[in-house]
Amino acid sequence: MAIPAAAGVLVVLLAWLAGPGLLGISNEDVGVPVSAEVTKPAPCDRLDPVETVRFTVGGKTHEGTLNGCGHGQNEHVDVGVPAELPDQGTVTVRVADTSAGASDARRPVGLALLVFACFAGGISVYTWLRLPPKPRPKPKAAKPAKVS
């Protein structure tokens, strides 16, 4: 019982030390959220589709490329733009974080689910090891052949 419990504690500790990236949570800065208009949509049937968007920051209109597809012409999307924008040229933008304004409870919830998974795995190993062994049938003795 101690070995599965120790393994579960070790897994949880390693997950905690690995950081938020392990549980699919990114602390990456996606930039300043801005509303943009799709000027050149891309179909989703190509590999690595790129759309062209237009957005305004500080009274200046900028062109940007968005790795994505499926938006319509003149559709408005929320994108994240870098804090430092060049005066000319195309800027690479990303889709804005869809959970903006929400509390970041994803890490504790993910860690709690990992704890429950380790607990369930430990209980199943414990139960498997506690099963009584099945009795093996005794081999039948061969009957002597009748001689007539």
XYZ file of C-alpha atoms in Angstrom:
148
model
C 0.000 0.000 0.000
C 2.873 2.351 0.718
C 4.439 2.004 -2.738
C 1.328 3.081 -4.723
C 0.739 5.959 -2.275
C 4.349 7.107 -2.593
C 4.149 6.856 -6.390
C 0.997 8.997 -6.404
C 2.574 11.630 -4.161
C 5.672 11.645 -6.390
C 3.594 12.144 -9.537
C 1.676 15.049 -7.980
C 4.882 16.657 -6.707
C 6.552 16.366 -10.125
C 3.469 17.825 -11.807
C 3.497 20.757 -9.399
C 7.184 21.403 -10.004
C 6.845 21.076 -13.792
C 4.728 24.190 -13.831
C 1.543 25.275 -15.533
C 2.595 24.115 -19.010
C 2.160 20.481 -18.017
C -1.556 20.934 -17.406
C -2.103 22.821 -20.642
C -2.036 26.246 -19.052
C 0.116 28.834 -20.706
C 1.441 31.960 -19.070
C 2.439 33.254 -22.479
C 1.536 36.831 -23.233
C -0.757 36.873 -26.273
C -0.471 40.633 -26.502
C -2.938 43.462 -26.222
C -6.469 42.349 -27.196
C -7.802 44.330 -30.167
C -10.765 43.891 -32.478
C -9.650 43.206 -36.045
C -11.418 42.860 -39.387
C -10.613 39.955 -41.694
C -9.577 41.399 -45.057
C -8.423 38.181 -46.731
C -9.958 34.972 -45.369
C -8.289 31.591 -45.795
C -10.073 28.300 -46.485
C -9.484 25.474 -44.034
C -8.586 22.902 -46.698
C -4.936 24.000 -46.893
C -2.048 23.176 -44.616
C -1.146 26.088 -42.300
C -3.753 28.622 -43.492
C -3.015 32.308 -42.911
C -5.591 35.091 -42.951
C -4.949 38.791 -43.361
C -6.533 41.143 -40.832
C -6.712 44.907 -40.349
C -6.782 46.531 -36.915
C -6.370 49.968 -35.385
C -4.104 50.717 -32.442
C -3.432 54.244 -31.217
C -5.240 55.787 -34.189
C -3.038 53.954 -36.727
C -4.331 51.184 -38.970
C -2.102 48.117 -39.239
C -2.148 44.965 -41.351
C -1.551 41.633 -39.705
C -1.384 37.937 -40.443
C -3.395 35.499 -38.369
C -2.682 31.763 -38.347
C -6.208 30.512 -38.729
C -9.018 29.821 -41.132
C -12.762 29.765 -41.544
C -13.514 33.429 -40.968
C -15.569 35.382 -43.483
C -14.660 38.507 -45.396
C -15.067 41.612 -43.160
C -15.734 39.455 -40.086
C -14.569 40.922 -36.790
C -12.302 38.796 -34.586
C -10.485 39.559 -31.353
C -6.734 39.231 -31.751
C -3.736 39.802 -29.541
C -1.190 42.225 -30.979
C 2.350 42.736 -29.671
C 2.860 45.669 -27.321
C 5.533 47.110 -29.641
C 4.206 47.590 -33.191
C 6.400 48.530 -36.149
C 5.491 51.670 -38.100
C 5.324 49.764 -41.392
C 4.932 46.189 -42.509
C 2.811 43.259 -41.546
C 2.469 42.183 -37.931
C 1.896 38.610 -36.822
C -1.107 38.448 -34.505
C -2.739 35.640 -32.564
C -6.276 34.893 -31.513
C -6.997 36.624 -28.212
C -7.327 34.521 -25.082
C -10.865 33.191 -24.878
C -10.819 33.165 -21.103
C -9.917 36.815 -20.638
C -11.333 38.155 -17.410
C -11.940 34.720 -15.913
C -10.186 33.597 -12.768
C -7.299 31.311 -13.485
C -8.560 28.304 -11.569
C -7.392 25.898 -14.259
C -4.133 24.952 -12.548
C -5.618 24.008 -9.136
C -8.494 22.151 -10.797
C -6.102 20.282 -13.086
C -3.881 19.398 -10.154
C -6.896 18.207 -8.124
C -7.947 15.974 -11.013
C -4.418 14.587 -11.173
C -4.536 13.844 -7.439
C -7.837 11.986 -7.862
C -6.427 10.041 -10.818
C -3.381 9.010 -8.757
C -5.655 8.016 -5.886
C -7.844 5.922 -8.183
C -4.780 4.262 -9.727
C -3.366 3.475 -6.292
C -6.660 2.001 -5.119
C -6.921 -0.181 -8.228
C -3.346 -1.471 -7.750
C -4.074 -2.132 -4.083
C -7.261 -4.017 -4.974
C -5.497 -6.021 -7.674
C -2.732 -7.065 -5.311
C -5.212 -8.058 -2.579
C -7.112 -10.505 -4.792
C -6.701 -14.060 -3.571
C -4.916 -16.302 -6.038
C -7.168 -18.617 -7.998
C -6.711 -22.291 -7.141
C -5.217 -24.267 -9.968
C -6.965 -27.486 -10.920
C -5.021 -30.623 -10.121
C -3.826 -32.468 -13.190
C -5.830 -35.574 -13.807
C -3.902 -38.791 -13.597
C -3.830 -40.726 -16.821
C -5.954 -43.876 -16.653
C -4.141 -47.061 -17.482
C -5.203 -48.594 -20.728
C -7.193 -51.823 -20.496
C -5.488 -54.836 -21.948
C -7.789 -57.510 -23.274
